[in-house]
Short mmCIF file of C-alpha atoms in Angstrom, two decimals:
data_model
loop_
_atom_site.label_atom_id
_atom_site.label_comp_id
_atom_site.label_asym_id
_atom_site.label_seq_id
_atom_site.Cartn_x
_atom_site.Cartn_y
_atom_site.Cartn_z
CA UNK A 577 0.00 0.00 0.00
CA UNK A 578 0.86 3.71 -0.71
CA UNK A 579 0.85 4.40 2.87
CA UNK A 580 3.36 1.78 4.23
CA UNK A 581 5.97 3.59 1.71
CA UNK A 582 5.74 6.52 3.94
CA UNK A 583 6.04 4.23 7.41
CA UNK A 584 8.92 6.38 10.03
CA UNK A 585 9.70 9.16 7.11
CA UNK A 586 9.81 12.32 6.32
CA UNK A 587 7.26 13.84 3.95
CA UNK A 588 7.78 17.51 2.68
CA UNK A 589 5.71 20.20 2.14
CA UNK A 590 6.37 22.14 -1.01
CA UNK A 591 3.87 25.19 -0.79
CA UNK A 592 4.30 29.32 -1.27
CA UNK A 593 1.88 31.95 -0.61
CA UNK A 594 0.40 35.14 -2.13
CA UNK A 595 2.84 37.32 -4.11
CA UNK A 596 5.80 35.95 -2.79
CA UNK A 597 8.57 35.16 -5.30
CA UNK A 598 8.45 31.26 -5.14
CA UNK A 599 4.77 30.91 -5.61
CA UNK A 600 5.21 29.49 -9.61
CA UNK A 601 4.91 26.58 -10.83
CA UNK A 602 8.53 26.17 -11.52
CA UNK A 603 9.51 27.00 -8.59
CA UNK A 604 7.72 24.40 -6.63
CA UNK A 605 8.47 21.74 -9.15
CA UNK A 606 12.51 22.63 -8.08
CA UNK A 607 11.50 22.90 -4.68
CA UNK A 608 10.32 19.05 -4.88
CA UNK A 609 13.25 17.83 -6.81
CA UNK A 610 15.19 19.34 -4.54
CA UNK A 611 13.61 17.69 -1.59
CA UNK A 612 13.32 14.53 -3.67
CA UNK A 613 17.16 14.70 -4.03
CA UNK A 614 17.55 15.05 0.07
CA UNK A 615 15.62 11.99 0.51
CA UNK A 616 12.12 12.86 0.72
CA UNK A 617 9.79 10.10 0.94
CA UNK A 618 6.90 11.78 -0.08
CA UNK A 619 5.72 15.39 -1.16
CA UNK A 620 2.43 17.44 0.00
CA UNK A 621 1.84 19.61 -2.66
CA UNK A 622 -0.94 22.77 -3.39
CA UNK A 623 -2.80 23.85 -6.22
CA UNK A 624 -3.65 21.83 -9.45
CA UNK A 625 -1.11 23.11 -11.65
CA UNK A 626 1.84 22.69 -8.83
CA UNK A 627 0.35 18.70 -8.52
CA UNK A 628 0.50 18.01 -12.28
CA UNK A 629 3.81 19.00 -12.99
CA UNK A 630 5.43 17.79 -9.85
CA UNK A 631 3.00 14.23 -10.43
CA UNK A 632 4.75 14.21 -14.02
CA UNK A 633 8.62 15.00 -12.18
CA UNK A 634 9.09 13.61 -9.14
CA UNK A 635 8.48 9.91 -8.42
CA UNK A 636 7.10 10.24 -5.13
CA UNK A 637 3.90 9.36 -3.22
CA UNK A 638 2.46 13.05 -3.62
CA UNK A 639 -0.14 13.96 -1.20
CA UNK A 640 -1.98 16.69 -3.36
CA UNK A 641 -4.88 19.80 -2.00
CA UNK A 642 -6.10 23.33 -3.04
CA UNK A 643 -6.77 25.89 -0.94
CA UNK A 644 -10.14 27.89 -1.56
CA UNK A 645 -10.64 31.20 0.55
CA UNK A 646 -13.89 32.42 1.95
CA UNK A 647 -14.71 29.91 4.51
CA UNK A 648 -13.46 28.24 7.78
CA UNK A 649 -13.36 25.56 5.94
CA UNK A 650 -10.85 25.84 2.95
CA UNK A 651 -8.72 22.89 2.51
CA UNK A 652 -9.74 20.79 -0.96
CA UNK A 653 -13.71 22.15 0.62
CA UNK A 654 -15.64 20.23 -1.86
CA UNK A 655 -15.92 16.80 -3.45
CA UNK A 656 -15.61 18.30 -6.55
CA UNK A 657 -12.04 19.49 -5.58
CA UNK A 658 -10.65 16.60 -4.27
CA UNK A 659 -11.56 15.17 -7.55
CA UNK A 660 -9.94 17.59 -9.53
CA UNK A 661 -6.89 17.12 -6.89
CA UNK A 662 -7.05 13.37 -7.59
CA UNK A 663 -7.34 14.39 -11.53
CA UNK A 664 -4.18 16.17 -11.66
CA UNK A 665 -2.36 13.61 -10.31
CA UNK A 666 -2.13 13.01 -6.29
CA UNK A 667 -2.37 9.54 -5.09
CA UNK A 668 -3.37 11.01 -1.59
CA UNK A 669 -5.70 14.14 -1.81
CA UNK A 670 -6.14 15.74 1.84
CA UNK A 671 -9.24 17.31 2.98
CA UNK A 672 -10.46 19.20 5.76
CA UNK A 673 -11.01 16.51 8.52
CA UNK A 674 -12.56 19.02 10.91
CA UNK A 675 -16.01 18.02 11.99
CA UNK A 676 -17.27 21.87 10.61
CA UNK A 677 -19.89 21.69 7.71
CA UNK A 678 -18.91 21.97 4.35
CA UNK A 679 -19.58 24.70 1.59
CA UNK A 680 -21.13 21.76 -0.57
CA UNK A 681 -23.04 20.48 2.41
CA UNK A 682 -21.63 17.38 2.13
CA UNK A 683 -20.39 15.13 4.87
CA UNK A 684 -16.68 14.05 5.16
CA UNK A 685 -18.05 10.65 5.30
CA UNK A 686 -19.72 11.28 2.04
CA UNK A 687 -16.88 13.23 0.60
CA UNK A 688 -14.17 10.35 1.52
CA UNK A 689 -17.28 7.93 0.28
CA UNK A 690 -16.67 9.85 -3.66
CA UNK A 691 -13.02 10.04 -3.80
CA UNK A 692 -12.80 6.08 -3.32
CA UNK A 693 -15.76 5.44 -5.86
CA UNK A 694 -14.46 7.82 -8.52
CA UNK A 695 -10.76 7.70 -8.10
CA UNK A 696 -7.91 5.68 -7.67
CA UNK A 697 -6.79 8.34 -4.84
CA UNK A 698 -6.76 7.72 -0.72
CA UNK A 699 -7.73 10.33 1.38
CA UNK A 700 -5.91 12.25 3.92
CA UNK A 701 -8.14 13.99 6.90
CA UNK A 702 -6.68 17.22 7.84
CA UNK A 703 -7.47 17.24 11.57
CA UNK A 704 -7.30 19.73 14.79
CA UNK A 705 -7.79 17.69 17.61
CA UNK A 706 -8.64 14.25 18.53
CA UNK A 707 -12.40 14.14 18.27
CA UNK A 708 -11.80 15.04 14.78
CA UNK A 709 -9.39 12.22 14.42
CA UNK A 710 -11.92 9.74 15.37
CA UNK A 711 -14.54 11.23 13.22
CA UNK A 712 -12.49 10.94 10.36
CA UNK A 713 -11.37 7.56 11.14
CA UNK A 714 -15.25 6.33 11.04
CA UNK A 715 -15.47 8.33 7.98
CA UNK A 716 -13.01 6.53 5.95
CA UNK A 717 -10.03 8.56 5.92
CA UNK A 718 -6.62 5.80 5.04
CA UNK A 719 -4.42 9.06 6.98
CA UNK A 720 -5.13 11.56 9.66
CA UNK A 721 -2.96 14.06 9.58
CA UNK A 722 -3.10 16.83 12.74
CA UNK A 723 -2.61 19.81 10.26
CA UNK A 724 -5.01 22.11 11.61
CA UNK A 725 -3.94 21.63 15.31
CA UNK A 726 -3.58 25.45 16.64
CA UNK A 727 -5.73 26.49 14.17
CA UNK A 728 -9.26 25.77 15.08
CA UNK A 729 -11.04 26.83 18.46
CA UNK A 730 -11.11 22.80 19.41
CA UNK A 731 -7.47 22.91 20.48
CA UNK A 732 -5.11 26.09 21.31
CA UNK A 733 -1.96 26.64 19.38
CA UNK A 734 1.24 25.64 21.13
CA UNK A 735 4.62 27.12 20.14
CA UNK A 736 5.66 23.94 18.43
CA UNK A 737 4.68 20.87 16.99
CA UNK A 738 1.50 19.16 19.06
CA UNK A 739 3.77 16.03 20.53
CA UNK A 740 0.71 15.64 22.50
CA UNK A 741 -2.14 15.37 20.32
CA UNK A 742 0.53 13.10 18.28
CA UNK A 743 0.78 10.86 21.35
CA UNK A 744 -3.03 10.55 22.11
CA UNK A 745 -4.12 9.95 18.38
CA UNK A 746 -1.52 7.19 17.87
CA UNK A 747 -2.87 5.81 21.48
CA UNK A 748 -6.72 5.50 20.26
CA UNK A 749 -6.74 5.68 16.47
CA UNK A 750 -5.99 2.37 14.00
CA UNK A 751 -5.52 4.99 11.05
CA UNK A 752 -1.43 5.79 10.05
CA UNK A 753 -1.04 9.50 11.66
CA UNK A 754 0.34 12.07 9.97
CA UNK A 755 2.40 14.37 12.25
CA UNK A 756 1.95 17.59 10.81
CA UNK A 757 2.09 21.85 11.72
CA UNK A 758 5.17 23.95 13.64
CA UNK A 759 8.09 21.09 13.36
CA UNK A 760 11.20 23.26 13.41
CA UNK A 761 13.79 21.02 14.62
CA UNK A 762 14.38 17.33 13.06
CA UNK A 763 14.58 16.11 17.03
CA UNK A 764 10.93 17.19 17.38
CA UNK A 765 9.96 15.17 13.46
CA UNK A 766 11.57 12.15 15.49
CA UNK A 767 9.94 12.30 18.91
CA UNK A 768 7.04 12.38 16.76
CA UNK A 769 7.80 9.01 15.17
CA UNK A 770 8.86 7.06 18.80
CA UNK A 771 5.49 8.29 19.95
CA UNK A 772 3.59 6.46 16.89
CA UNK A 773 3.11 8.78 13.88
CA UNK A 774 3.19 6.88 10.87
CA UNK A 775 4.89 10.01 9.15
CA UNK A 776 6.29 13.26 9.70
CA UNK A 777 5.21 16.00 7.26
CA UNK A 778 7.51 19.44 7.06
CA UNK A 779 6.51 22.12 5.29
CA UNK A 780 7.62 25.93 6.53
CA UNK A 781 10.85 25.08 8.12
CA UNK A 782 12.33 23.38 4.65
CA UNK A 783 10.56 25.30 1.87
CA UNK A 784 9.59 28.75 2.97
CA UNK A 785 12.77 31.01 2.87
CA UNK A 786 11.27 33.90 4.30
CA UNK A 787 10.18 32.30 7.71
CA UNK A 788 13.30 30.28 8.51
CA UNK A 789 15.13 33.69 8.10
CA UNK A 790 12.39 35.72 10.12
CA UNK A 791 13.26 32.74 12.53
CA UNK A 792 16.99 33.28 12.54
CA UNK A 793 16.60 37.11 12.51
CA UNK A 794 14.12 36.85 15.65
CA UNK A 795 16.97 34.78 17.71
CA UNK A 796 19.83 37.14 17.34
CA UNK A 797 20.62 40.06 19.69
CA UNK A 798 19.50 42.89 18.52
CA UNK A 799 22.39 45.42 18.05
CA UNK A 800 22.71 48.96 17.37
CA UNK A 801 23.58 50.43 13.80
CA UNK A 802 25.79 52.99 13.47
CA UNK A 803 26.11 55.18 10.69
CA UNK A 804 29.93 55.06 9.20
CA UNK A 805 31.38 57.34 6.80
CA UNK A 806 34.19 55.96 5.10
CA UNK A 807 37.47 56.80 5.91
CA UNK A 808 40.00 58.77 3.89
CA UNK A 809 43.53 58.44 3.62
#
């Protein structure tokens, strides 16, 4: 199965936002080669045109979504997108897994219910907290992933990766988990696999330039500038 290929690795993110210079086509296409080259064992990928060409590149298990605006609930939102998603080429398209209602009034159940039918795609629940994990367990999901832990009112954010919503989901789910949102630090992607995720998935801290320097920038001491004219001999 597609899943056991991921079992104890590393799966990256390859994603850009707004106006911001990487957010081509091209440039996520290099961005998963590059990863690829590092040893990868699977990409996450955003946006239909970023799946095909990377699904065309990069021989990896590529866990495929689009992001829609304009509702809490924005992550491949519709059936009809995760079909597209599986169309251009995922062989995992993740969904919201929240238990919020969706703009097509559809029920994840029902959503994860179409994929399977009309595809040849699994399904990967993005998740905030464990009640959500359960849910989308019972709904179908083959991977919970806890991607939107932090970012829902069910659970509050924590400065970090959620080690303990890892913990407890590994503990009471039969689903592969997906350890996913805040790693920084490759101890915390492998405290994540000794306390059960199937998989570790990285985006921000590999891919997005401008954070890990904002990061970098934030930790330094904070020194005065002073104003030099050059010297003349």
């Amino acid at each position: 199965m597609l899943i056991d290929d991921l079992r104890g690795r590393l799966v990256v993110s390859c994603q850009a936002y707004g106006s911001e210079p990487l957010n081509t086509t091209a440039a996520m296409l290099a961005m998963a080669q590059s990863v690829a080259s590092g040893g990868a064992a699977g990409i996450r990928a955003q946006g239909l045109e970023s799946i095909r060409a990377i699904n065309q590149a990069v021989s990896l298990p590529l866990i495929g979504l689009v992001k829609v605006p304009g509702d809490d609930v924005f992550i491949t939102p519709t059936l009809q997108d995760a079909l597209d998603v599986a169309a251009a080429g995922a062989d995992i398209v993740a969904v919201d897994g929240t238990r919020r209602a969706r703009p097509d009034g559809l029920s994840l159940a029902e959503v994860i219910k179409g994929i399977h039918e009309r595809t040849r795609a699994l399904v990967m629940a993005d998740t905030s907290c464990l009640e959500d994990g359960i849910a989308a367990q019972e709904a179908g999901a083959d991977l919970v992933g806890t991607t939107l832990a932090g970012y829902t009112p069910a659970r509050a954010k924590t400065d970090g990766p959620d080690l303990e919503l890892v913990e407890s989901m590994a503990e009471r789910l039969t689903v592969p988990i997906a350890a996913e949102g805040r790693f920084r630090w490759p101890e915390e992607a492998a405290r994540a696999i000794k306390l059960g995720a199937h998989c570790v998935i990285v985006g921000t801290s590999i891919t997005h330039p401008a954070s890990i320097t904002a990061r970098f920038i934030a930790a330094m001491p904070v020194t005065p500038t002073t104003n030099r004219s050059p010297s003349v001999t």
